[in-house]
Amino acid sequence: MPSWGEITLLSMANAFLKFPLGSQNFQGYTSNENNASPAYLAPPSQNCFVTEDGRAESRLGYLEEFSIGVDGSSATSFYHKTYDIAFFALGTSVYYRDFANSTTYNTGITLTTGKTTRFAEFNGDIYLCNTTDGIIRIMCTRLNDAAANAGDATVTIDSDGAARLSVFGDTTGNLRINGTNEAFASLVISTGVVTLTGTLSQSYSDNTIAIFIDNSYSALEEPSKILFWKSRMHIMGFPSAVNADQPNNAVMAGQFVIGQTGASGVENIIDFTYGTGGSTKITVGSGGKVTNILGVKDYIYFFTEDKTFATASAEINAETPSASSPGSALGLTIPDEKDENHGCLNEDSAVAIGSSEIAYITNNRRIMRIRIATDTGAPVFYPDESFDVDIREHLKNMDNDQTGALAFHYKGQRKSIFQIRIQGQWYWFIYDHNITRQVGSTIIQGAWQPPQNIAPMNSFFERNGVLFGTDVSDDTVYSFFTTFTDNLFPIYSIIATGEFNVGNAVMHRAQLQGDINQPSEVKIRCYVWNEAG
């Protein structure tokens, strides 16, 4: 089969229609001397992907990689690159997957069932939170012990891990190794030697993952999300029992942890003593629930249900306390309104999409983007209204209930994924940043792929350039875009069937270019008529 073909449609005017790569439903533009109008394949047309180098493909599929071990429960996930492990919160427990030995272990953490737990990482430690169980810290390290044998009175861990235990005051407790608690009474920071209260219950290999669970933050807010930005923890969500009048439109910001060497001072990251070290309460807008927070380089974004705000790091008050001003303004952050018409759906529906730009799914059936001014690096004051123009016909049918909607930027393939429910069905809308297309004389980087009717996910994470997702209904973990099958079932793809709908424009020539890199049967059928029928 030739690598490209051309269909010529004769008409009374000389108009040209070219289908840009990666466009939704082969969207293009027709033009004549007086106008240019968008051209679409009319519903129920379908098509395939056209890749950045002009190849036509069926959509890449997904395969089951492993089950976490808690049947009937869906997980939220987080990948810890330093230790090559992935954490999963599901049911009433938290597990981690050690990719070095392809084994899943229980952390011993107990959660309230039915709550959405989210993760964040700072300086090697994992912080998880939900609106009932509050904040829990997981210190991660490795054994540095070539002969950790059953019956030993001590075990050695990396000195960095010992230092982080020490600065947080965790000098006794349980070191959990491969799902087993090994109780300890003291440690030596410089050498990493941990003195056990008894003896080691079993033998472990050198470099085995070891964790410590720190569950001592019950007095803090019980947030639905944690964000680390500029070496400072920000938390949002519902008030805790000890602070019942905390308004829902406030974000709590902890102390700045700046200029520290090693592990010294890192424990201040979770110190929310008001007016100390930058700790403050950030009021967002004039009311309404805060739905999301997102930090991108020198800017932090705050979302309510119907508005978007941002603050630059340079605008944060760093006043030095004095007798007349004891520090009530220290670390004060005043968010400026950036989008007066669009907020964010939930804690998972805003994402940085590269080049310091952000995108977010709104409550009024839109996907908005905020660009960055190239001369200053600051967010452009107004949002990019054109970002979702190619998919608005789909977005206008979004369900009112978008529980489970999420946004994720897949760095390995430079694709921004937006999971949205439309008329009861979940779809992925993928903005492909690799695609370069030309509209008139303008070169545009990035385009929407066709909406994908694919298995919905509860969360995503990325490992070694591969995208993984957790199923919405059970404990299965999938890899995506690694195969042309879905768990060994072939993917059926229809390439450009349906009517060409070009509005009032006339079409002279339609060009389709690319090659099929899987065994396929290609058929082309064209109907040409005039106004007289």
Short mmCIF file of C-alpha atoms in Angstrom, two decimals:
data_model
loop_
_atom_site.label_atom_id
_atom_site.label_comp_id
_atom_site.label_asym_id
_atom_site.label_seq_id
_atom_site.Cartn_x
_atom_site.Cartn_y
_atom_site.Cartn_z
CA MET A 1 0.00 0.00 0.00
CA PRO A 2 1.42 3.44 -0.82
CA SER A 3 2.40 5.55 2.14
CA TRP A 4 0.03 8.30 1.14
CA GLY A 5 -2.97 8.82 -1.09
CA GLU A 6 -5.07 11.66 -2.36
CA ILE A 7 -8.80 11.99 -2.98
CA THR A 8 -9.91 14.72 -5.36
CA LEU A 9 -13.42 16.14 -5.11
CA LEU A 10 -14.42 18.40 -7.98
CA SER A 11 -16.44 21.53 -7.40
CA MET A 12 -16.97 24.94 -8.90
CA ALA A 13 -14.47 26.71 -6.65
CA ASN A 14 -10.83 26.15 -5.88
CA ALA A 15 -10.78 25.29 -2.17
CA PHE A 16 -8.29 23.08 -0.39
CA LEU A 17 -8.86 20.92 2.68
CA LYS A 18 -5.94 19.39 4.53
CA PHE A 19 -6.36 17.35 7.68
CA PRO A 20 -3.79 18.47 10.28
CA LEU A 21 -1.94 15.74 12.18
CA GLY A 22 -3.54 14.57 15.39
CA SER A 23 -6.69 16.58 14.86
CA GLN A 24 -9.96 15.55 16.42
CA ASN A 25 -12.11 13.67 13.89
CA PHE A 26 -9.84 14.82 11.04
CA GLN A 27 -10.70 18.43 11.70
CA GLY A 28 -9.34 20.81 9.10
CA TYR A 29 -10.08 24.11 7.43
CA THR A 30 -11.57 24.91 4.05
CA SER A 31 -10.86 28.22 2.40
CA ASN A 32 -11.64 30.30 -0.62
CA GLU A 33 -11.00 33.91 -1.47
CA ASN A 34 -13.43 35.24 1.12
CA ASN A 35 -13.39 32.99 4.16
CA ALA A 36 -11.99 30.06 6.07
CA SER A 37 -14.29 27.77 7.99
CA PRO A 38 -13.70 24.66 10.10
CA ALA A 39 -14.35 21.28 8.51
CA TYR A 40 -15.32 18.17 10.44
CA LEU A 41 -16.28 14.61 9.90
CA ALA A 42 -19.93 14.60 10.92
CA PRO A 43 -21.07 12.31 13.78
CA PRO A 44 -21.01 9.35 14.15
CA SER A 45 -17.67 9.39 12.35
CA GLN A 46 -14.61 7.87 14.00
CA ASN A 47 -10.95 7.87 13.14
CA CYS A 48 -7.53 6.71 14.22
CA PHE A 49 -4.46 8.50 15.56
CA VAL A 50 -2.14 10.24 13.17
CA THR A 51 1.25 10.46 14.87
CA GLU A 52 3.68 13.37 14.85
CA ASP A 53 5.64 11.86 11.94
CA GLY A 54 2.54 11.22 9.84
CA ARG A 55 1.84 7.56 10.66
CA ALA A 56 -1.75 6.44 11.10
CA GLU A 57 -2.29 4.04 14.01
CA SER A 58 -5.02 2.40 15.98
CA ARG A 59 -5.01 3.76 19.50
CA LEU A 60 -2.41 2.12 21.70
CA GLY A 61 -3.93 -0.13 24.30
CA TYR A 62 -3.33 -1.14 27.89
CA LEU A 63 -2.30 -4.28 29.73
CA GLU A 64 -2.77 -5.50 33.29
CA GLU A 65 0.58 -5.36 35.07
CA PHE A 66 -0.31 -6.59 38.56
CA SER A 67 -2.97 -6.64 41.27
CA ILE A 68 -2.21 -4.93 44.56
CA GLY A 69 -3.83 -7.63 46.67
CA VAL A 70 -7.05 -6.05 47.97
CA ASP A 71 -9.82 -7.32 45.72
CA GLY A 72 -12.78 -5.03 45.21
CA SER A 73 -10.98 -1.82 46.23
CA SER A 74 -9.74 0.94 43.94
CA ALA A 75 -6.44 2.66 44.70
CA THR A 76 -4.97 6.13 44.54
CA SER A 77 -1.26 5.98 43.79
CA PHE A 78 2.07 7.77 44.04
CA TYR A 79 5.46 6.83 42.57
CA HIS A 80 8.58 7.49 44.66
CA LYS A 81 11.39 7.73 42.11
CA THR A 82 14.25 7.81 44.64
CA TYR A 83 13.46 4.30 45.89
CA ASP A 84 11.65 2.97 42.80
CA ILE A 85 8.51 2.11 44.74
CA ALA A 86 4.84 3.01 44.19
CA PHE A 87 2.42 3.64 47.06
CA PHE A 88 -1.26 2.67 46.87
CA ALA A 89 -4.03 3.74 49.26
CA LEU A 90 -7.08 1.50 48.97
CA GLY A 91 -9.71 0.11 51.27
CA THR A 92 -8.46 0.60 54.82
CA SER A 93 -4.76 0.10 54.04
CA VAL A 94 -1.72 1.55 52.27
CA TYR A 95 0.61 -0.68 50.28
CA TYR A 96 3.82 -0.12 48.37
CA ARG A 97 5.14 -1.97 45.33
CA ASP A 98 8.89 -2.61 45.27
CA PHE A 99 9.74 -2.78 41.59
CA ALA A 100 13.18 -4.21 42.38
CA ASN A 101 11.57 -7.55 43.29
CA SER A 102 8.02 -7.03 41.88
CA THR A 103 6.49 -7.55 45.33
CA THR A 104 3.77 -5.59 47.14
CA TYR A 105 3.95 -4.95 50.91
CA ASN A 106 1.49 -3.61 53.49
CA THR A 107 2.73 -0.46 55.25
CA GLY A 108 0.61 -1.19 58.33
CA ILE A 109 -1.26 2.12 58.03
CA THR A 110 -4.99 1.95 58.80
CA LEU A 111 -7.30 4.29 56.88
CA THR A 112 -11.01 5.08 57.02
CA THR A 113 -12.73 3.24 54.21
CA GLY A 114 -14.45 5.26 51.51
CA LYS A 115 -12.11 8.27 51.82
CA THR A 116 -9.95 9.54 48.96
CA THR A 117 -6.30 9.59 50.06
CA ARG A 118 -3.73 11.69 48.18
CA PHE A 119 0.06 11.75 48.35
CA ALA A 120 2.92 14.24 48.16
CA GLU A 121 6.70 13.94 48.61
CA PHE A 122 9.30 16.20 50.22
CA ASN A 123 12.97 15.48 50.82
CA GLY A 124 12.49 11.74 50.46
CA ASP A 125 9.52 11.48 52.84
CA ILE A 126 5.99 10.66 51.68
CA TYR A 127 3.00 12.54 53.13
CA LEU A 128 -0.51 11.18 52.68
CA CYS A 129 -3.78 12.76 53.75
CA ASN A 130 -7.55 12.55 53.68
CA THR A 131 -10.34 14.50 55.36
CA THR A 132 -10.85 11.97 58.17
CA ASP A 133 -7.46 10.44 58.93
CA GLY A 134 -5.53 13.68 58.53
CA ILE A 135 -1.81 13.72 57.68
CA ILE A 136 0.51 10.70 57.93
CA ARG A 137 4.23 10.79 57.14
CA ILE A 138 6.16 7.83 55.74
CA MET A 139 9.94 7.98 56.12
CA CYS A 140 11.58 5.84 53.41
CA THR A 141 15.12 4.48 53.45
CA ARG A 142 17.11 1.33 52.61
CA LEU A 143 19.03 -1.22 54.62
CA ASN A 144 22.77 -0.65 54.45
CA ASP A 145 23.52 -4.04 55.94
CA ALA A 146 25.05 -6.86 53.92
CA ALA A 147 24.36 -9.34 56.73
CA ALA A 148 20.99 -8.47 58.26
CA ASN A 149 20.37 -11.88 59.77
CA ALA A 150 17.58 -13.25 61.92
CA GLY A 151 18.49 -12.92 65.60
CA ASP A 152 20.69 -9.82 65.17
CA ALA A 153 20.39 -7.21 67.93
CA THR A 154 20.95 -4.34 65.48
CA VAL A 155 20.26 -3.51 61.85
CA THR A 156 21.90 -0.79 59.76
CA ILE A 157 20.03 1.69 57.53
CA ASP A 158 21.29 4.49 55.30
CA SER A 159 22.60 7.38 57.41
CA ASP A 160 20.29 9.77 55.55
CA GLY A 161 17.31 7.76 56.78
CA ALA A 162 18.69 7.72 60.32
CA ALA A 163 19.11 11.52 60.18
CA ARG A 164 15.52 12.04 59.07
CA LEU A 165 14.27 9.79 61.86
CA SER A 166 16.31 11.77 64.37
CA VAL A 167 15.30 15.31 63.34
CA PHE A 168 11.61 14.38 63.54
CA GLY A 169 12.19 12.90 67.01
CA ASP A 170 11.47 9.36 65.85
CA THR A 171 14.18 7.68 67.92
CA THR A 172 12.01 4.73 69.00
CA GLY A 173 9.21 2.82 67.32
CA ASN A 174 8.86 0.28 64.54
CA LEU A 175 11.07 0.03 61.50
CA ARG A 176 8.88 -1.79 58.98
CA ILE A 177 10.77 -4.03 56.54
CA ASN A 178 8.97 -6.04 53.85
CA GLY A 179 5.70 -5.64 55.76
CA THR A 180 7.11 -6.76 59.13
CA ASN A 181 7.55 -4.51 62.19
CA GLU A 182 11.03 -4.60 63.71
CA ALA A 183 10.82 -2.63 67.00
CA PHE A 184 13.78 -0.40 67.88
CA ALA A 185 14.85 1.59 70.95
CA SER A 186 17.62 3.86 69.63
CA LEU A 187 19.76 4.71 66.61
CA VAL A 188 23.20 6.10 65.78
CA ILE A 189 22.82 8.82 63.16
CA SER A 190 26.39 8.86 61.84
CA THR A 191 26.47 5.14 61.13
CA GLY A 192 22.79 4.32 60.63
CA VAL A 193 22.93 1.56 63.25
CA VAL A 194 19.47 0.90 64.72
CA THR A 195 19.38 -0.88 68.08
CA LEU A 196 16.39 -3.22 68.28
CA THR A 197 14.29 -3.79 71.40
CA GLY A 198 14.51 -7.50 70.72
CA THR A 199 16.21 -9.22 67.83
CA LEU A 200 15.66 -9.19 64.07
CA SER A 201 12.74 -11.50 63.27
CA GLN A 202 14.14 -12.69 59.94
CA SER A 203 16.97 -12.15 57.49
CA TYR A 204 16.87 -9.36 54.91
CA SER A 205 18.92 -8.56 51.84
CA ASP A 206 21.11 -5.49 51.56
CA ASN A 207 19.28 -2.44 50.06
CA THR A 208 15.87 -3.75 51.12
CA ILE A 209 13.32 -0.93 51.54
CA ALA A 210 12.58 0.08 55.13
CA ILE A 211 9.90 2.57 56.23
CA PHE A 212 8.83 4.34 59.40
CA ILE A 213 5.24 5.51 59.92
CA ASP A 214 4.85 8.87 61.69
CA ASN A 215 1.21 9.37 62.71
CA SER A 216 1.67 12.25 65.16
CA TYR A 217 -0.19 15.05 63.37
CA SER A 218 -3.72 14.64 64.72
CA ALA A 219 -3.78 18.26 65.93
CA LEU A 220 -3.39 19.61 62.40
CA GLU A 221 -6.06 20.22 59.80
CA GLU A 222 -7.40 17.15 58.00
CA PRO A 223 -6.75 18.19 54.40
CA SER A 224 -7.96 16.72 51.15
CA LYS A 225 -4.66 17.64 49.44
CA ILE A 226 -1.06 18.56 50.31
CA LEU A 227 1.12 20.71 48.06
CA PHE A 228 4.83 21.39 48.50
CA TRP A 229 5.87 24.65 46.84
CA LYS A 230 9.00 26.70 47.47
CA SER A 231 10.03 24.39 50.35
CA ARG A 232 6.76 25.04 52.15
CA MET A 233 3.78 22.78 52.83
CA HIS A 234 0.31 23.96 51.83
CA ILE A 235 -2.79 22.04 52.92
CA MET A 236 -6.43 22.46 51.96
CA GLY A 237 -9.71 20.82 52.80
CA PHE A 238 -12.21 20.49 55.60
CA PRO A 239 -11.68 21.78 59.15
CA SER A 240 -10.40 19.41 61.80
CA ALA A 241 -12.19 18.67 65.04
CA VAL A 242 -9.85 20.96 66.97
CA ASN A 243 -10.40 23.90 64.62
CA ALA A 244 -14.06 23.69 63.67
CA ASP A 245 -14.39 27.30 62.52
CA GLN A 246 -11.66 27.06 59.89
CA PRO A 247 -13.27 28.45 56.69
CA ASN A 248 -13.38 26.25 53.61
CA ASN A 249 -11.93 29.01 51.44
CA ALA A 250 -8.63 29.04 53.35
CA VAL A 251 -5.33 27.27 52.69
CA MET A 252 -2.92 26.67 55.55
CA ALA A 253 0.78 27.27 54.79
CA GLY A 254 3.54 25.88 56.99
CA GLN A 255 7.03 27.19 57.65
CA PHE A 256 9.61 27.72 54.92
CA VAL A 257 12.43 25.16 54.98
CA ILE A 258 15.16 27.11 53.20
CA GLY A 259 18.94 27.02 53.38
CA GLN A 260 19.08 23.86 55.47
CA THR A 261 21.96 21.43 55.03
CA GLY A 262 21.30 17.70 55.14
CA ALA A 263 18.28 16.79 57.25
CA SER A 264 18.68 19.73 59.63
CA GLY A 265 15.48 21.74 60.01
CA VAL A 266 13.44 19.63 57.60
CA GLU A 267 10.95 18.84 60.38
CA ASN A 268 9.80 22.47 60.19
CA ILE A 269 8.09 21.66 56.88
CA ILE A 270 5.06 20.51 58.87
CA ASP A 271 5.14 23.29 61.48
CA PHE A 272 2.00 25.43 61.17
CA THR A 273 2.60 27.69 64.17
CA TYR A 274 0.95 30.89 62.90
CA GLY A 275 3.35 33.76 62.26
CA THR A 276 6.47 31.63 62.77
CA GLY A 277 8.88 30.89 59.97
CA GLY A 278 6.37 31.94 57.33
CA SER A 279 3.44 29.91 58.61
CA THR A 280 0.17 31.60 57.71
CA LYS A 281 -3.45 31.20 56.73
CA ILE A 282 -4.24 32.11 53.11
CA THR A 283 -7.77 33.31 52.40
CA VAL A 284 -8.75 32.75 48.77
CA GLY A 285 -11.24 35.14 47.20
CA SER A 286 -14.30 36.37 49.03
CA GLY A 287 -15.86 33.00 49.69
CA GLY A 288 -16.60 29.62 48.24
CA LYS A 289 -14.84 26.33 48.77
CA VAL A 290 -11.21 25.92 47.67
CA THR A 291 -11.23 23.00 45.23
CA ASN A 292 -7.54 22.74 44.26
CA ILE A 293 -4.03 24.18 44.67
CA LEU A 294 -1.20 23.85 42.18
CA GLY A 295 2.40 25.09 42.26
CA VAL A 296 4.32 25.77 39.04
CA LYS A 297 7.82 27.26 39.28
CA ASP A 298 7.49 30.76 40.76
CA TYR A 299 3.68 30.75 40.95
CA ILE A 300 1.12 29.02 43.11
CA TYR A 301 -2.47 28.72 41.86
CA PHE A 302 -5.58 28.58 44.03
CA PHE A 303 -8.89 27.36 42.61
CA THR A 304 -12.39 27.80 43.92
CA GLU A 305 -15.48 26.33 42.32
CA ASP A 306 -15.85 29.25 39.91
CA LYS A 307 -12.62 31.30 39.95
CA THR A 308 -8.84 30.94 39.61
CA PHE A 309 -6.20 32.88 41.57
CA ALA A 310 -2.39 33.01 41.57
CA THR A 311 0.44 34.39 43.67
CA ALA A 312 4.08 34.88 42.69
CA SER A 313 6.78 33.85 45.13
CA ALA A 314 8.13 37.42 44.97
CA GLU A 315 4.78 38.71 46.27
CA ILE A 316 4.87 36.68 49.50
CA ASN A 317 5.47 38.94 52.47
CA ALA A 318 8.74 38.10 54.23
CA GLU A 319 8.48 40.74 56.97
CA THR A 320 10.94 40.41 59.84
CA PRO A 321 9.15 40.24 63.22
CA SER A 322 9.69 43.11 65.65
CA ALA A 323 8.20 44.38 68.90
CA SER A 324 5.68 46.53 67.07
CA SER A 325 5.01 43.87 64.43
CA PRO A 326 5.45 40.41 65.98
CA GLY A 327 5.13 38.63 62.67
CA SER A 328 1.42 38.46 61.91
CA ALA A 329 2.20 39.28 58.27
CA LEU A 330 5.17 36.94 57.98
CA GLY A 331 4.69 34.73 54.97
CA LEU A 332 1.42 36.42 54.06
CA THR A 333 0.14 35.36 50.63
CA ILE A 334 -2.57 37.36 48.85
CA PRO A 335 -3.85 35.52 45.75
CA ASP A 336 -4.72 37.65 42.69
CA GLU A 337 -7.68 36.76 40.52
CA LYS A 338 -6.58 35.33 37.15
CA ASP A 339 -9.79 33.81 35.79
CA GLU A 340 -13.04 35.33 37.00
CA ASN A 341 -15.29 32.87 35.15
CA HIS A 342 -13.75 29.44 35.58
CA GLY A 343 -12.69 27.45 38.62
CA CYS A 344 -11.63 23.81 39.01
CA LEU A 345 -13.74 20.69 39.48
CA ASN A 346 -11.75 18.99 42.24
CA GLU A 347 -8.33 18.32 43.74
CA ASP A 348 -7.25 16.14 40.78
CA SER A 349 -8.43 18.24 37.82
CA ALA A 350 -5.66 20.84 37.44
CA VAL A 351 -2.20 20.06 36.09
CA ALA A 352 1.03 21.65 34.87
CA ILE A 353 1.31 20.75 31.16
CA GLY A 354 4.86 21.89 30.40
CA SER A 355 6.41 25.27 29.56
CA SER A 356 5.09 26.50 32.94
CA GLU A 357 1.53 26.40 31.58
CA ILE A 358 -1.39 24.94 33.47
CA ALA A 359 -4.72 23.48 32.38
CA TYR A 360 -7.81 22.70 34.45
CA ILE A 361 -11.24 21.13 34.04
CA THR A 362 -13.99 23.54 35.05
CA ASN A 363 -17.45 23.23 36.55
CA ASN A 364 -19.01 24.85 33.47
CA ARG A 365 -17.97 22.23 30.89
CA ARG A 366 -14.64 23.65 29.77
CA ILE A 367 -10.93 22.83 29.83
CA MET A 368 -9.03 26.08 30.33
CA ARG A 369 -5.35 26.88 29.92
CA ILE A 370 -3.29 29.68 31.45
CA ARG A 371 -0.18 30.52 29.45
CA ILE A 372 3.03 32.16 30.59
CA ALA A 373 4.26 35.48 29.19
CA THR A 374 7.60 34.74 27.51
CA ASP A 375 9.16 38.06 28.49
CA THR A 376 8.41 37.96 32.23
CA GLY A 377 7.54 34.33 32.97
CA ALA A 378 4.36 35.50 34.71
CA PRO A 379 0.93 34.00 34.04
CA VAL A 380 -0.97 35.79 31.30
CA PHE A 381 -3.75 37.72 33.02
CA TYR A 382 -6.53 36.17 30.98
CA PRO A 383 -7.03 32.42 30.33
CA ASP A 384 -6.64 30.91 26.87
CA GLU A 385 -10.22 30.62 25.63
CA SER A 386 -9.12 28.81 22.44
CA PHE A 387 -7.51 25.82 24.17
CA ASP A 388 -10.59 23.57 24.08
CA VAL A 389 -12.21 24.91 20.90
CA ASP A 390 -11.65 21.64 18.98
CA ILE A 391 -13.47 19.54 21.59
CA ARG A 392 -16.25 21.85 22.76
CA GLU A 393 -18.88 19.89 20.89
CA HIS A 394 -18.01 17.01 23.19
CA LEU A 395 -17.54 19.03 26.36
CA LYS A 396 -20.98 20.64 26.12
CA ASN A 397 -22.43 17.20 26.93
CA MET A 398 -20.41 16.71 30.13
CA ASP A 399 -22.37 15.12 32.97
CA ASN A 400 -23.16 17.27 35.98
CA ASP A 401 -21.59 14.62 38.20
CA GLN A 402 -17.87 14.52 37.42
CA THR A 403 -16.77 12.54 40.47
CA GLY A 404 -13.64 10.79 39.26
CA ALA A 405 -12.63 13.42 36.71
CA LEU A 406 -8.88 14.03 36.68
CA ALA A 407 -6.01 15.60 34.75
CA PHE A 408 -2.49 14.19 34.40
CA HIS A 409 0.54 15.23 32.36
CA TYR A 410 2.36 12.21 30.94
CA LYS A 411 5.90 13.60 30.71
CA GLY A 412 7.38 10.57 28.96
CA GLN A 413 5.27 11.15 25.84
CA ARG A 414 4.39 14.84 26.37
CA LYS A 415 0.66 14.16 26.50
CA SER A 416 -1.82 15.87 28.83
CA ILE A 417 -4.69 13.54 29.72
CA PHE A 418 -8.11 14.78 30.86
CA GLN A 419 -10.57 12.11 32.03
CA ILE A 420 -14.16 13.36 31.73
CA ARG A 421 -17.60 11.73 31.85
CA ILE A 422 -19.89 12.57 28.91
CA GLN A 423 -23.45 11.27 28.79
CA GLY A 424 -22.64 8.55 31.29
CA GLN A 425 -19.46 7.36 29.54
CA TRP A 426 -15.86 8.08 30.56
CA TYR A 427 -13.54 9.46 27.87
CA TRP A 428 -9.92 10.49 27.72
CA PHE A 429 -9.22 13.78 25.98
CA ILE A 430 -5.50 13.85 25.19
CA TYR A 431 -3.67 17.05 24.24
CA ASP A 432 -0.55 15.91 22.36
CA HIS A 433 2.26 18.46 22.70
CA ASN A 434 4.38 16.67 20.07
CA ILE A 435 2.11 17.61 17.18
CA THR A 436 3.05 20.56 15.01
CA ARG A 437 0.33 21.82 12.68
CA GLN A 438 -0.17 24.79 10.45
CA VAL A 439 -3.32 26.90 10.28
CA GLY A 440 -2.89 29.48 7.54
CA SER A 441 0.54 30.95 8.04
CA THR A 442 0.59 30.16 11.77
CA ILE A 443 2.51 27.20 13.17
CA ILE A 444 0.76 25.73 16.20
CA GLN A 445 2.44 23.35 18.63
CA GLY A 446 0.09 20.78 20.11
CA ALA A 447 -3.31 19.41 19.13
CA TRP A 448 -6.13 17.31 20.55
CA GLN A 449 -6.22 13.62 19.71
CA PRO A 450 -9.58 11.99 19.03
CA PRO A 451 -11.55 11.38 22.25
CA GLN A 452 -10.70 7.91 23.53
CA ASN A 453 -13.31 5.54 24.90
CA ILE A 454 -10.87 3.78 27.20
CA ALA A 455 -11.00 2.22 30.65
CA PRO A 456 -11.39 4.96 33.31
CA MET A 457 -8.69 5.23 35.95
CA ASN A 458 -8.78 6.26 39.59
CA SER A 459 -5.24 7.71 39.46
CA PHE A 460 -2.08 7.77 37.33
CA PHE A 461 1.64 7.58 37.93
CA GLU A 462 4.66 7.44 35.64
CA ARG A 463 7.68 5.16 35.98
CA ASN A 464 10.66 5.11 33.62
CA GLY A 465 8.66 6.84 30.91
CA VAL A 466 5.75 4.37 31.10
CA LEU A 467 2.26 5.48 32.14
CA PHE A 468 0.46 3.42 34.78
CA GLY A 469 -3.09 3.71 36.09
CA THR A 470 -5.23 2.21 38.84
CA ASP A 471 -8.64 0.79 37.92
CA VAL A 472 -11.73 2.63 39.17
CA SER A 473 -13.43 -0.49 40.53
CA ASP A 474 -10.76 -2.95 41.70
CA ASP A 475 -7.10 -3.23 42.70
CA THR A 476 -5.70 -3.74 39.20
CA VAL A 477 -2.77 -1.64 37.95
CA TYR A 478 -2.41 -1.17 34.18
CA SER A 479 0.29 0.10 31.86
CA PHE A 480 -0.85 2.27 28.94
CA PHE A 481 0.26 2.97 25.37
CA THR A 482 2.57 -0.05 25.41
CA THR A 483 0.61 -2.36 23.11
CA PHE A 484 -1.96 -2.48 20.31
CA THR A 485 -4.24 -4.68 22.42
CA ASP A 486 -6.25 -4.32 25.60
CA ASN A 487 -5.37 -7.35 27.69
CA LEU A 488 -4.78 -9.33 24.47
CA PHE A 489 -8.05 -8.29 22.80
CA PRO A 490 -7.47 -6.49 19.45
CA ILE A 491 -8.50 -2.84 19.16
CA TYR A 492 -10.97 -2.20 16.38
CA SER A 493 -10.43 1.13 14.67
CA ILE A 494 -12.55 2.86 12.01
CA ILE A 495 -10.59 5.34 9.93
CA ALA A 496 -12.55 8.37 8.82
CA THR A 497 -16.01 7.02 8.16
CA GLY A 498 -18.97 9.35 7.88
CA GLU A 499 -19.81 12.53 6.04
CA PHE A 500 -17.54 15.49 5.50
CA ASN A 501 -19.35 18.46 7.01
CA VAL A 502 -17.79 21.71 5.81
CA GLY A 503 -20.61 24.15 6.47
CA ASN A 504 -20.99 26.70 3.67
CA ALA A 505 -17.52 26.20 2.22
CA VAL A 506 -16.82 24.30 -0.97
CA MET A 507 -14.20 21.58 -1.09
CA HIS A 508 -11.80 20.96 -3.97
CA ARG A 509 -9.33 18.42 -2.65
CA ALA A 510 -8.92 16.28 0.46
CA GLN A 511 -5.52 14.83 1.27
CA LEU A 512 -4.86 11.98 3.69
CA GLN A 513 -1.27 11.10 4.41
CA GLY A 514 0.44 8.42 6.48
CA ASP A 515 0.99 4.70 6.65
CA ILE A 516 -0.66 1.89 8.57
CA ASN A 517 1.85 0.08 10.73
CA GLN A 518 -0.44 -2.81 11.68
CA PRO A 519 -2.17 -5.32 9.36
CA SER A 520 -5.25 -3.45 8.22
CA GLU A 521 -7.86 -3.25 5.49
CA VAL A 522 -8.42 0.30 4.25
CA LYS A 523 -11.52 1.31 2.27
CA ILE A 524 -12.37 4.78 0.98
CA ARG A 525 -15.84 5.76 -0.15
CA CYS A 526 -16.80 9.28 -1.28
CA TYR A 527 -20.19 10.71 -2.20
CA VAL A 528 -20.22 13.94 -4.20
CA TRP A 529 -23.34 15.98 -4.91
CA ASN A 530 -24.37 19.54 -5.58
CA GLU A 531 -27.13 21.73 -4.17
CA ALA A 532 -29.57 20.31 -6.69
CA GLY A 533 -28.99 16.81 -5.36
#
